[in-house]
Coordinates of N, CA and C and ligand atoms in Angstrom, one line a residue:
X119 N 210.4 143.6 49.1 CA 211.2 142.5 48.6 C 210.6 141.9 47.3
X120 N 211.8 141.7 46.3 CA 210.9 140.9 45.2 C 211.2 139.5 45.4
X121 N 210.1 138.9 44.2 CA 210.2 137.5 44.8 C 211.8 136.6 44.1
X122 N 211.9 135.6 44.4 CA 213.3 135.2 43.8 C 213.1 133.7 43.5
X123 N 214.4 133.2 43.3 CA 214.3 131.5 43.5 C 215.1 131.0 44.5
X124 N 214.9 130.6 45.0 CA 215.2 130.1 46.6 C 216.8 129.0 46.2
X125 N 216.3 127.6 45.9 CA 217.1 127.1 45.2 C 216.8 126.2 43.5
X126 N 217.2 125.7 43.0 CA 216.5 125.6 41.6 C 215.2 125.2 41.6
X127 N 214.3 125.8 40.5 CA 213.3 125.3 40.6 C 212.2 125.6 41.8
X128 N 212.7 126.6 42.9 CA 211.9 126.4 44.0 C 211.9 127.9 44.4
X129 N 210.6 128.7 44.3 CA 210.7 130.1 44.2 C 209.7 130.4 45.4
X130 N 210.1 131.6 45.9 CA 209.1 132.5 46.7 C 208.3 133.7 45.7
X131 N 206.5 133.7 45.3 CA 206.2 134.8 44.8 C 205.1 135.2 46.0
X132 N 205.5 134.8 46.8 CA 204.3 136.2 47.7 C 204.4 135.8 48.6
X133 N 204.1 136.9 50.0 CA 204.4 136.6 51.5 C 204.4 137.9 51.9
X134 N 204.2 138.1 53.2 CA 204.3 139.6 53.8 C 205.1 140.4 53.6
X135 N 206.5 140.2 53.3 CA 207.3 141.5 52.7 C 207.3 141.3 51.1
X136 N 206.5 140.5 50.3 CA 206.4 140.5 48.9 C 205.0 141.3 48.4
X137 N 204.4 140.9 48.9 CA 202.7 141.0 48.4 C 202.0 141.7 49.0
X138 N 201.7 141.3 50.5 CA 200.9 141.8 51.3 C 200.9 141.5 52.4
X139 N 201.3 142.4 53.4 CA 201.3 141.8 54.8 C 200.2 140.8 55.5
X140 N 199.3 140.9 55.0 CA 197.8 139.9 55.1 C 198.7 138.5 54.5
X141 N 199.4 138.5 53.7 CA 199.6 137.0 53.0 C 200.7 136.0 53.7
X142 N 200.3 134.6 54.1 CA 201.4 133.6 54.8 C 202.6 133.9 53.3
X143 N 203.2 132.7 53.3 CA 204.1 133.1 52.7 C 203.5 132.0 51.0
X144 N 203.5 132.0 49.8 CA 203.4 131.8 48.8 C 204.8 130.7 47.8
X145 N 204.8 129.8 48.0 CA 206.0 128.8 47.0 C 205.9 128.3 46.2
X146 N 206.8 128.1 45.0 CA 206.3 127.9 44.0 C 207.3 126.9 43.4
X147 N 206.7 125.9 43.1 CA 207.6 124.4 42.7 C 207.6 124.4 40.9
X148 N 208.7 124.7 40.1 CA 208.7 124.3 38.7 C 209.0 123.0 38.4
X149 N 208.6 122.1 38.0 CA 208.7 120.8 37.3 C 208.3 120.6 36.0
X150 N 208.4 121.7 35.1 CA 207.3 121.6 34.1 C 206.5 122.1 33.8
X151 N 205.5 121.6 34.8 CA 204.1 122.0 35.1 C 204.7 122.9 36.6
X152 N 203.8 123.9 37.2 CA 203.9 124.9 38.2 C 202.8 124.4 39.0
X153 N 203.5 124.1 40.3 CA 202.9 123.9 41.4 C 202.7 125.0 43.0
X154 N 201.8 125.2 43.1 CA 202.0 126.6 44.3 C 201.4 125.6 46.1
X155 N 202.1 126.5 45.9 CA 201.7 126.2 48.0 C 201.3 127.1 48.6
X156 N 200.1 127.3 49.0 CA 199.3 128.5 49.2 C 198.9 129.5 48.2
X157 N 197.9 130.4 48.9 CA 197.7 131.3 47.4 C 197.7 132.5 48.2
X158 N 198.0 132.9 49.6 CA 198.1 134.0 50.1 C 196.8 134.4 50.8
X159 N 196.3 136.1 51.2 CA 195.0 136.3 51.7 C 193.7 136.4 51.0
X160 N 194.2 136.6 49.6 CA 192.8 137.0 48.5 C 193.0 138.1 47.7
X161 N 193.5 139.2 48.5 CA 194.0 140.1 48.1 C 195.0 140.7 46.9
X162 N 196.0 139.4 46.6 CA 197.1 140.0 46.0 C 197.4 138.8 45.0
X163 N 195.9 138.1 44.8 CA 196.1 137.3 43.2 C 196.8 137.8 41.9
X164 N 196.9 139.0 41.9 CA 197.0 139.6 40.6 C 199.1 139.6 41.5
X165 N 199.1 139.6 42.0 CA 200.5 140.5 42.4 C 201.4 138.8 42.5
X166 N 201.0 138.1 42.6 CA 201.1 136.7 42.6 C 201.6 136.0 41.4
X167 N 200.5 136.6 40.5 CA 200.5 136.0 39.2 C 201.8 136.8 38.6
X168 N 201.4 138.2 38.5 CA 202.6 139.2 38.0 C 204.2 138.6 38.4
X169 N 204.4 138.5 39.6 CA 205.9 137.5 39.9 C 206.0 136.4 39.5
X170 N 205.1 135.5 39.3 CA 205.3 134.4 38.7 C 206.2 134.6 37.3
X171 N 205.1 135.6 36.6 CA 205.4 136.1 35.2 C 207.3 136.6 35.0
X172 N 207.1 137.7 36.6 CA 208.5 138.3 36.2 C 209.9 137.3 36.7
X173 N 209.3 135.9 37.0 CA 210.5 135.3 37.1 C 210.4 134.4 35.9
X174 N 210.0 134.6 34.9 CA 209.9 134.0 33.6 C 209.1 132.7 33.6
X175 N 207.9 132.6 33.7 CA 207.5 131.5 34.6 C 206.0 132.1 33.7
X176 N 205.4 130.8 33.1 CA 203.9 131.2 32.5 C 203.0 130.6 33.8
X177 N 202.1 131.7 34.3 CA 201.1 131.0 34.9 C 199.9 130.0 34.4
X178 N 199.8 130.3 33.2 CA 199.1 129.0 32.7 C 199.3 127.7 33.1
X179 N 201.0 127.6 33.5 CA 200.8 126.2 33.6 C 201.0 125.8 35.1
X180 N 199.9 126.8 36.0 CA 199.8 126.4 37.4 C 199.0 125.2 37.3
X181 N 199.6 123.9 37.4 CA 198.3 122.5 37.6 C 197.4 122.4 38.8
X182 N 198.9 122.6 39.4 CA 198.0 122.1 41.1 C 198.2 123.2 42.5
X183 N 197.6 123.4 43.8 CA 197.4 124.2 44.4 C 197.6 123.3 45.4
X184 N 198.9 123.4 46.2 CA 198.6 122.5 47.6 C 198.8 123.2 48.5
X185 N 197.4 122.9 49.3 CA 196.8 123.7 50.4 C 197.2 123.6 51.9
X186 N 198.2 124.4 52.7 CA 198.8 123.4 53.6 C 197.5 123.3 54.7
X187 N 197.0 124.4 54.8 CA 195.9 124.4 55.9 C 195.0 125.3 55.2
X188 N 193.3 125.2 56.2 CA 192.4 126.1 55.8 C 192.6 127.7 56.7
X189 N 193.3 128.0 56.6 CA 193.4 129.8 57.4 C 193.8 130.7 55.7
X190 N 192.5 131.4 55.8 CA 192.5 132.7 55.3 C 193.8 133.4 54.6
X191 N 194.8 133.4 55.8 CA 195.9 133.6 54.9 C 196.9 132.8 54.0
X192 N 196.2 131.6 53.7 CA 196.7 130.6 53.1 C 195.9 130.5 51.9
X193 N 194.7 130.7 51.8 CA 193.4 129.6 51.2 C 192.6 131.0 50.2
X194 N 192.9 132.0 50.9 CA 192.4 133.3 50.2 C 191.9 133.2 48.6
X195 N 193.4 133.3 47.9 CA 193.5 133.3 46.6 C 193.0 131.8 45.9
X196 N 193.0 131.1 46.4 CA 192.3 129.7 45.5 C 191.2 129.9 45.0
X197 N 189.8 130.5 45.2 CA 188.7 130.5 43.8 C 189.6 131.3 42.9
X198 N 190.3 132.6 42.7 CA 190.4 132.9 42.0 C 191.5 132.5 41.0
X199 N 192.2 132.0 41.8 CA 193.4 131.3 40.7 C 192.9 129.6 39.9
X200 N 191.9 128.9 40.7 CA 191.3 128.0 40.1 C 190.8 128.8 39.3
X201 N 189.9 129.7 39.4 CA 188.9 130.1 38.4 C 189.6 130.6 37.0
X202 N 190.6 131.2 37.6 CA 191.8 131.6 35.8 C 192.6 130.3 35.3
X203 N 193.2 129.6 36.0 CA 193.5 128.7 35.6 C 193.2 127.1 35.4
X204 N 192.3 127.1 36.1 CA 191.8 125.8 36.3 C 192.7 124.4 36.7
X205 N 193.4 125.1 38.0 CA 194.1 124.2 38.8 C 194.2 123.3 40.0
X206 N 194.2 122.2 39.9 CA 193.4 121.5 40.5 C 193.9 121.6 42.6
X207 N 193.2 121.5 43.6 CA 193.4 121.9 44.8 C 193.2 120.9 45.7
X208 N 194.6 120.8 45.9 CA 194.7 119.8 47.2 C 195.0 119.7 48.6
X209 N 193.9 119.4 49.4 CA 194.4 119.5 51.0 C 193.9 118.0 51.7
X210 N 193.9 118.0 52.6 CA 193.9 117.1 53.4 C 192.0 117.0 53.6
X211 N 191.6 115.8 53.7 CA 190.1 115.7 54.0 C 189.7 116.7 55.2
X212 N 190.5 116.5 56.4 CA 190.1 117.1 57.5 C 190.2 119.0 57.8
X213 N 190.9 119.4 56.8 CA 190.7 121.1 56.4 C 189.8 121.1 55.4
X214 N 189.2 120.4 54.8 CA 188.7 120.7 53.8 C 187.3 121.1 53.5
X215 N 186.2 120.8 54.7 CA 185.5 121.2 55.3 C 185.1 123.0 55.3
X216 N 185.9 123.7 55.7 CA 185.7 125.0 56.4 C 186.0 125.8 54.8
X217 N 186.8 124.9 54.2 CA 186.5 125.7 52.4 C 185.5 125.6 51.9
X218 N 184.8 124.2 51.6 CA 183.8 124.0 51.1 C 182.6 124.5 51.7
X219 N 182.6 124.8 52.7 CA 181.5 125.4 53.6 C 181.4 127.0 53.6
X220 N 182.8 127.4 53.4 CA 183.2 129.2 53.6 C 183.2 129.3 55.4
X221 N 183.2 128.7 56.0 CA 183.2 128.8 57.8 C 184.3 130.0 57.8
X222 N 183.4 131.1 58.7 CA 183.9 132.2 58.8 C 185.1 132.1 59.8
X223 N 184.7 131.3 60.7 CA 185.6 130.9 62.2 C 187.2 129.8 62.1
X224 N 186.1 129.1 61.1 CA 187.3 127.8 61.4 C 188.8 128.3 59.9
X225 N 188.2 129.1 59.0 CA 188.8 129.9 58.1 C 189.5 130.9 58.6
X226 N 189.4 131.1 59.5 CA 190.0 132.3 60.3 C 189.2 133.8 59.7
X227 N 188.6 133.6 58.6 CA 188.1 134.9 57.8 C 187.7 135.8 58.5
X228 N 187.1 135.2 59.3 CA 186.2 136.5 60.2 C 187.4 137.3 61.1
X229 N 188.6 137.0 61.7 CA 189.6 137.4 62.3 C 190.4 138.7 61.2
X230 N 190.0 138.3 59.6 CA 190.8 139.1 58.9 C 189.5 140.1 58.5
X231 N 188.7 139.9 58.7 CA 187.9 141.0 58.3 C 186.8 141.2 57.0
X232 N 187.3 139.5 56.5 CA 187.0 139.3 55.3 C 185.8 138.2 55.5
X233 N 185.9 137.8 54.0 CA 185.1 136.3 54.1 C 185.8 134.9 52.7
X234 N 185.4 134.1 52.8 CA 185.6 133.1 52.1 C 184.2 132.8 51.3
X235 N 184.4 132.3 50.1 CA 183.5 132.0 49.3 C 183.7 130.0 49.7
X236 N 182.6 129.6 49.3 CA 182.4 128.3 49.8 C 182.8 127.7 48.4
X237 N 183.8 126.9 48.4 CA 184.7 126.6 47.6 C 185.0 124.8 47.5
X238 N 184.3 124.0 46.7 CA 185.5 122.7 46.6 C 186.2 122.4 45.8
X239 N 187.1 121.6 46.9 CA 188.4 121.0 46.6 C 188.2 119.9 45.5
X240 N 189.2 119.6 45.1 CA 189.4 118.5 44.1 C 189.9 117.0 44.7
X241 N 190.7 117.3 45.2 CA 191.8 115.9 45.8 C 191.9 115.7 47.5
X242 N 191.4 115.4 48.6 CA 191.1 115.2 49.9 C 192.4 113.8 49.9
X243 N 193.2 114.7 50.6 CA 194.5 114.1 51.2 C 193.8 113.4 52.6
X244 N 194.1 111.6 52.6 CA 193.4 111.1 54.3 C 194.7 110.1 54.6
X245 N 195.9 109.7 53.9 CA 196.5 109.2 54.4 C 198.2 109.7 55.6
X246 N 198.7 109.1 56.4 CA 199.6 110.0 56.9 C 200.6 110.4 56.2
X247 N 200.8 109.7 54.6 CA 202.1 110.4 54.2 C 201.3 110.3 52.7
X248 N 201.2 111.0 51.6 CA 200.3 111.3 50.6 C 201.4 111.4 49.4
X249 N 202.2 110.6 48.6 CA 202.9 111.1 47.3 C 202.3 111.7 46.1
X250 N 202.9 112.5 45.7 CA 202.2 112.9 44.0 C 203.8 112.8 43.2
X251 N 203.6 112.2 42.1 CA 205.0 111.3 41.5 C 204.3 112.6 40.2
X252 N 205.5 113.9 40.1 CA 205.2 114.8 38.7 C 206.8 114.7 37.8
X253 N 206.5 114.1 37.0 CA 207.9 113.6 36.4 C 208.8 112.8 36.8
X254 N 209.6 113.0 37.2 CA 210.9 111.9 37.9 C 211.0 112.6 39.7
X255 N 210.4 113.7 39.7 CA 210.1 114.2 41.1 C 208.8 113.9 42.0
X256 N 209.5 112.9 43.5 CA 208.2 113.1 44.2 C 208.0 113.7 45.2
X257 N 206.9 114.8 45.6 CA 206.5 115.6 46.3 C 205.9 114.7 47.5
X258 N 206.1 114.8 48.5 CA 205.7 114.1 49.8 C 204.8 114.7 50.8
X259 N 203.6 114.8 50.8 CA 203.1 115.6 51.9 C 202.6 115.1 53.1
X260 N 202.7 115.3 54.3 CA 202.7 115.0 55.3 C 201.6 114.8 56.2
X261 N 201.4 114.4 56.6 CA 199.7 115.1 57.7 C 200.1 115.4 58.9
X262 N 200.4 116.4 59.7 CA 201.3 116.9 60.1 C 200.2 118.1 60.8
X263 N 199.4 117.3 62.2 CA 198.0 118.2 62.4 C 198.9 118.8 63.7
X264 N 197.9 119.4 64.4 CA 198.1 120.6 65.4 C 197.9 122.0 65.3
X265 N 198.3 122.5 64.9 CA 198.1 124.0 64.6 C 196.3 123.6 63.8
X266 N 196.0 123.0 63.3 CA 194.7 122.6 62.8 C 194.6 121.3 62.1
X267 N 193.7 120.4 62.3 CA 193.4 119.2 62.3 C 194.0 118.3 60.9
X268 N 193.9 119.3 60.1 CA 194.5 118.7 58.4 C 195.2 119.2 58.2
X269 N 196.6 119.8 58.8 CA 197.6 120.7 58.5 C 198.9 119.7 57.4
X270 N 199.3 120.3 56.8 CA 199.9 119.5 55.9 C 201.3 120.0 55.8
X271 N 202.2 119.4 55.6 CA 203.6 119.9 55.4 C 203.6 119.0 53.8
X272 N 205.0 119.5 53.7 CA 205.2 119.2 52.0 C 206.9 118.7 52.0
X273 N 207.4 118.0 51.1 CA 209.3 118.0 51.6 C 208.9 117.1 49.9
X274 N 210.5 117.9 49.7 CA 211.0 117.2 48.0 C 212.3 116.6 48.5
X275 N 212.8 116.1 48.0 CA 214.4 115.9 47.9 C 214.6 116.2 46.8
X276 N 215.5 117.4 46.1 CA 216.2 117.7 44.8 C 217.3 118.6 44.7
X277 N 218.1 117.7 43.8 CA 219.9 118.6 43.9 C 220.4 118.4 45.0
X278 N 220.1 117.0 45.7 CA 221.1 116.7 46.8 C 220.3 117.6 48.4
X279 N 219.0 118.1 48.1 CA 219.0 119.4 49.0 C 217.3 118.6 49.3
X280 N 217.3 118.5 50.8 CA 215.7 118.1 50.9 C 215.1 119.6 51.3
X281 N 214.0 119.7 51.3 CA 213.5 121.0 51.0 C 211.5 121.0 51.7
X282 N 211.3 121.5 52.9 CA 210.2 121.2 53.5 C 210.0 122.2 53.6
X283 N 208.4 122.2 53.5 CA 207.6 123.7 53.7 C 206.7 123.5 54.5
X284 N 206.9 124.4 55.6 CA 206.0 123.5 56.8 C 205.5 125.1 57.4
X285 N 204.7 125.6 56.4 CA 203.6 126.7 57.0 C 203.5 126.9 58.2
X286 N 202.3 126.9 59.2 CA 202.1 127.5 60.1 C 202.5 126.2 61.3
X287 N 203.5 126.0 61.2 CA 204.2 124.6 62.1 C 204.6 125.4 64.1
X288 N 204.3 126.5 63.3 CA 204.9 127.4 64.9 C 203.2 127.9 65.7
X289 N 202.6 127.2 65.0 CA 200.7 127.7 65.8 C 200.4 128.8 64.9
X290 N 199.7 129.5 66.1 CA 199.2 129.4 67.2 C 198.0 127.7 67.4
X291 N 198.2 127.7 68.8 CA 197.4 126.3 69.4 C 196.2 127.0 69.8
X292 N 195.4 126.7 69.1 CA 194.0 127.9 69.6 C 192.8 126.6 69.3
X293 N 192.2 126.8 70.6 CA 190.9 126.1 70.5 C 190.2 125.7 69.7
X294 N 189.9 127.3 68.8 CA 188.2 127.4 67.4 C 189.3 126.9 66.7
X295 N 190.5 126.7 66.4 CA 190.7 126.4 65.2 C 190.9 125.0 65.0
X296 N 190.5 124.2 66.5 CA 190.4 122.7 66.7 C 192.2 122.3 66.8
X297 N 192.5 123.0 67.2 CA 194.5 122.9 67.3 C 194.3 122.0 68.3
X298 N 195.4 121.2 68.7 CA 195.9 119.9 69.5 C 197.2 120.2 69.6
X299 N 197.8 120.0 71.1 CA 199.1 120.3 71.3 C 199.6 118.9 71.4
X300 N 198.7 118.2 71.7 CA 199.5 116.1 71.5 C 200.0 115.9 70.3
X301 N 199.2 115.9 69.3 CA 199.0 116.1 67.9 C 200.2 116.7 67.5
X302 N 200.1 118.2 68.0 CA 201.7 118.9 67.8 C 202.7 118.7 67.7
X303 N 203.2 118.2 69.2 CA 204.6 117.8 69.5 C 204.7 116.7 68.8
X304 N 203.3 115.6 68.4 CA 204.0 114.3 67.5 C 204.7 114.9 65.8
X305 N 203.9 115.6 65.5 CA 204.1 116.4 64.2 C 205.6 117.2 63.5
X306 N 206.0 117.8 64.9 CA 207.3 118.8 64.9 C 208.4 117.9 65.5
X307 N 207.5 116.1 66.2 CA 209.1 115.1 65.7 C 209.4 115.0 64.5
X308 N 208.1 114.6 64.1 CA 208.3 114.3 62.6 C 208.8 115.0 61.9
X309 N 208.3 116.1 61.7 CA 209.4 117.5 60.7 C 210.9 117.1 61.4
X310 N 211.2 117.1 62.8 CA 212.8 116.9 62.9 C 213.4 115.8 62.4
X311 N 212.7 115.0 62.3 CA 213.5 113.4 62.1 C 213.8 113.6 60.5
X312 N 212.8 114.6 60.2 CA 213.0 114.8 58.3 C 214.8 115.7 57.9
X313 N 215.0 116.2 58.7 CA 216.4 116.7 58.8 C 216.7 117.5 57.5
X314 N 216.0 118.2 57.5 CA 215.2 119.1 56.0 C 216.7 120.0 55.9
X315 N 217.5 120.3 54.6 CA 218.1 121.1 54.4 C 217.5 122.7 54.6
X316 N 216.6 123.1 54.0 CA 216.0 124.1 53.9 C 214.8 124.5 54.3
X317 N 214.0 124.6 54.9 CA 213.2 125.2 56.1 C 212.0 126.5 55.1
X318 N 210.9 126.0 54.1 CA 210.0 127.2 54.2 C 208.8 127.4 54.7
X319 N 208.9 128.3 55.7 CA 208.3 128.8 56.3 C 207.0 129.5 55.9
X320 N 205.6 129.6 56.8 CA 204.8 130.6 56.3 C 204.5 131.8 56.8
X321 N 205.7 132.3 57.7 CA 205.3 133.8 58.0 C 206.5 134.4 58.4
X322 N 207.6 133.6 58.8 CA 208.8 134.1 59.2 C 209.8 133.9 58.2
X323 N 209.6 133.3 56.8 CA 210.9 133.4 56.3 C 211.5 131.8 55.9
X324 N 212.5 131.9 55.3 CA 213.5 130.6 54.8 C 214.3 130.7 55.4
X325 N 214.6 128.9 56.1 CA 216.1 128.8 57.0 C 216.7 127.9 56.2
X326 N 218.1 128.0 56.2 CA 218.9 127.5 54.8 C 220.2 126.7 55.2
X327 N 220.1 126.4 56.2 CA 220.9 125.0 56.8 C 220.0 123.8 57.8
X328 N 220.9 122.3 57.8 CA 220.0 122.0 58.9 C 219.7 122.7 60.2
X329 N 221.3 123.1 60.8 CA 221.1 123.4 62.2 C 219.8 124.6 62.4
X330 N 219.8 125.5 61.6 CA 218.6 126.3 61.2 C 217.6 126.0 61.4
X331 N 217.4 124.9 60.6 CA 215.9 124.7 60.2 C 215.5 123.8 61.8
X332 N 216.6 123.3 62.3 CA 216.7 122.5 63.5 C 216.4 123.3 64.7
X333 N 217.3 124.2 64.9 CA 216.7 125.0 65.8 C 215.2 126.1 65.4
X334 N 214.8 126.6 64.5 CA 213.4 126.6 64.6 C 212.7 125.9 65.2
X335 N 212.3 124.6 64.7 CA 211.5 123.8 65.2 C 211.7 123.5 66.7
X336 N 212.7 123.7 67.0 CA 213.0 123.3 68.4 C 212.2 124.8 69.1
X337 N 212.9 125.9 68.8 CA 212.8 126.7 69.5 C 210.8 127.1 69.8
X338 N 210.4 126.6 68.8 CA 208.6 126.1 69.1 C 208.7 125.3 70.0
X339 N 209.5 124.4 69.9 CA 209.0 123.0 71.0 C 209.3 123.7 72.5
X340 N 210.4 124.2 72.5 CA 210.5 124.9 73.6 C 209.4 125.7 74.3
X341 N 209.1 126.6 73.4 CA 208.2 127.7 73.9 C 206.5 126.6 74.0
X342 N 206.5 125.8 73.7 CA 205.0 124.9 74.1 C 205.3 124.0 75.1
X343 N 206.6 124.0 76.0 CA 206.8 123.0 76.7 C 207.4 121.7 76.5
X344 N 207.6 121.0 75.2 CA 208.1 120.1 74.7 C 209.5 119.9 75.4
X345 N 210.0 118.8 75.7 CA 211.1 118.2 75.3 C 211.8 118.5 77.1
Ligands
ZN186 ZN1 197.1 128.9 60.2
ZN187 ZN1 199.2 131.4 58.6

C-alpha cells in the first residue's frame, strides 16, 4: 500500500501494509509545520521519510513528534528522526520514563527482538487534556491510560470533520506493560463521548464514519467485558 492523505492535511506515511509489518501505524498532520504521530519500529526511518517526500511534503519541517505511548512499535524511529531533524518529542510524563531509560520490558523492545537507545523527551504531557494551539489549529491530546499508564490519544476538529488517533486503544491489557483495565474502560468512554468522525488507528487501519469509529470502540469494550 502506498501512503495517501486520509482527509486534508491529514496523511498516513507508514504502518504494516506501508512500511513494515513491525510498524503501528504512522500519521502525519500538515499545518505548515509537519507534525507525526509515531515514528514506527526503527526500522523503516528512511521509508517514512521517502513518503513524506513522495506526497510532496519536505521533511525538514517535521517540528514535533507526538508520542502516543512508549511500545517499540511506536517510539522506534524517534532518535533517528530527532537526530535528522531536530524535532521536538512529546509524550505524557508517565511513558516517558522507559524512553529515557531504554527499558527493554516496559518498551516492549525485548518482545521485538530489538532494543531502544535511552532517549529524552522534550515536552512531558501531566495534565488530563493537554492543547498545543499550531496556527489557528488546536490539536487536543488526551491522557487516555490503560493499555499503558501514559497512553495518549490525539483528536483535531478540521473541515467540519473531528478526527482522533487513538493507537493502541484495543490493548493488549498486560501486566509488564503496567495496563489497567479500570483506567481502560474510563478512557474508551471518553474516546466515545468524543464522537470522532474518523477513527486512526494503530494497527488495524482508518474508520471513516461515526457509526464505525463507534462500533470499534465498542466492539473492545465488549470483548473486555465492558458495558
Ligand atoms: Zn502498545
Ligand atoms: Zn502498538
Amino acid at each position: 500500500m502506498k501512503p495517501y492523505e486520509i482527509v486534508k492535511d491529514i496523511f498516513i506515511v507508514g504502518g504494516p501494509d506501508i512500511t513494515d509489518g513491525r510498524d503501528a501505524c504512522v500519521y502525519l498532520i500538515n499545518l505548515g509545520e509537519l507534525i507525526l504521530i509515531d515514528t514506527g519500529a526503527g526500522w523503516s526511518v528512511d521509508s517514512i521519510i521517502g513518503n513524506i517526500k513522495k506526497l510532496g511534503l519536505d521533511p525538514k519541517n517535521l517540528a514535533k513528534i507526538l508520542v502516543t505511548h512508549c511500545h517499540i512499535d511506536h517510539i522506534g524511529g524517534v532518535p533517528e528522526i530527532k537526530r535528522r531533524f531536530g524535532s521536538i518529542i512529546y509524550i505524557h510524563e508517565l511513558d516517558a520514563s522507559p524512553l529515557e531509560n531504554g527499558d527493554p520490558v516496559l518498551t516492549a523492545a525485548k518482545w521485538y527482538q530489538t532494543s531502544f537507545p535511552p532517549t529524552p523527551v522534550d515536552v512531558k504531557f501531566s495534565l488530563p487534556e493537554e492543547i498545543l494551539t499550531i496556527g489557528q489549529q488546536k490539536l487536543i491530546c488526551l491522557h487516555t491510560p490503560g493499555h499503558t499508564p501514559g497512553s495518549i490519544c490525539i483528536y483535531l476538529d478540521r473541515n467540519g470533520k473531528r478526527i482522533l488517533f487513538a493507537q493502541d486503544l484495543h490493548g493488549p491489557i498486560l501486566p509488564e506493560f503496567g495496563s489497567n483495565l479500570d483506567d481502560w474502560d474510563r478512557s474508551t468512554q471518553k474516546l466515545l463521548d468524543l464522537d470522532a468522525d474518523i477513527l486512526c488507528e494503530g494497527h488495524f487501519g482508518i474508520y471513516k464514519t461515526k457509526q464505525e469509529v463507534r462500533d470499534y470502540i465498542l466492539s473492545y469494550r465488549e470483548q473486555y467485558g465492558m458495558d
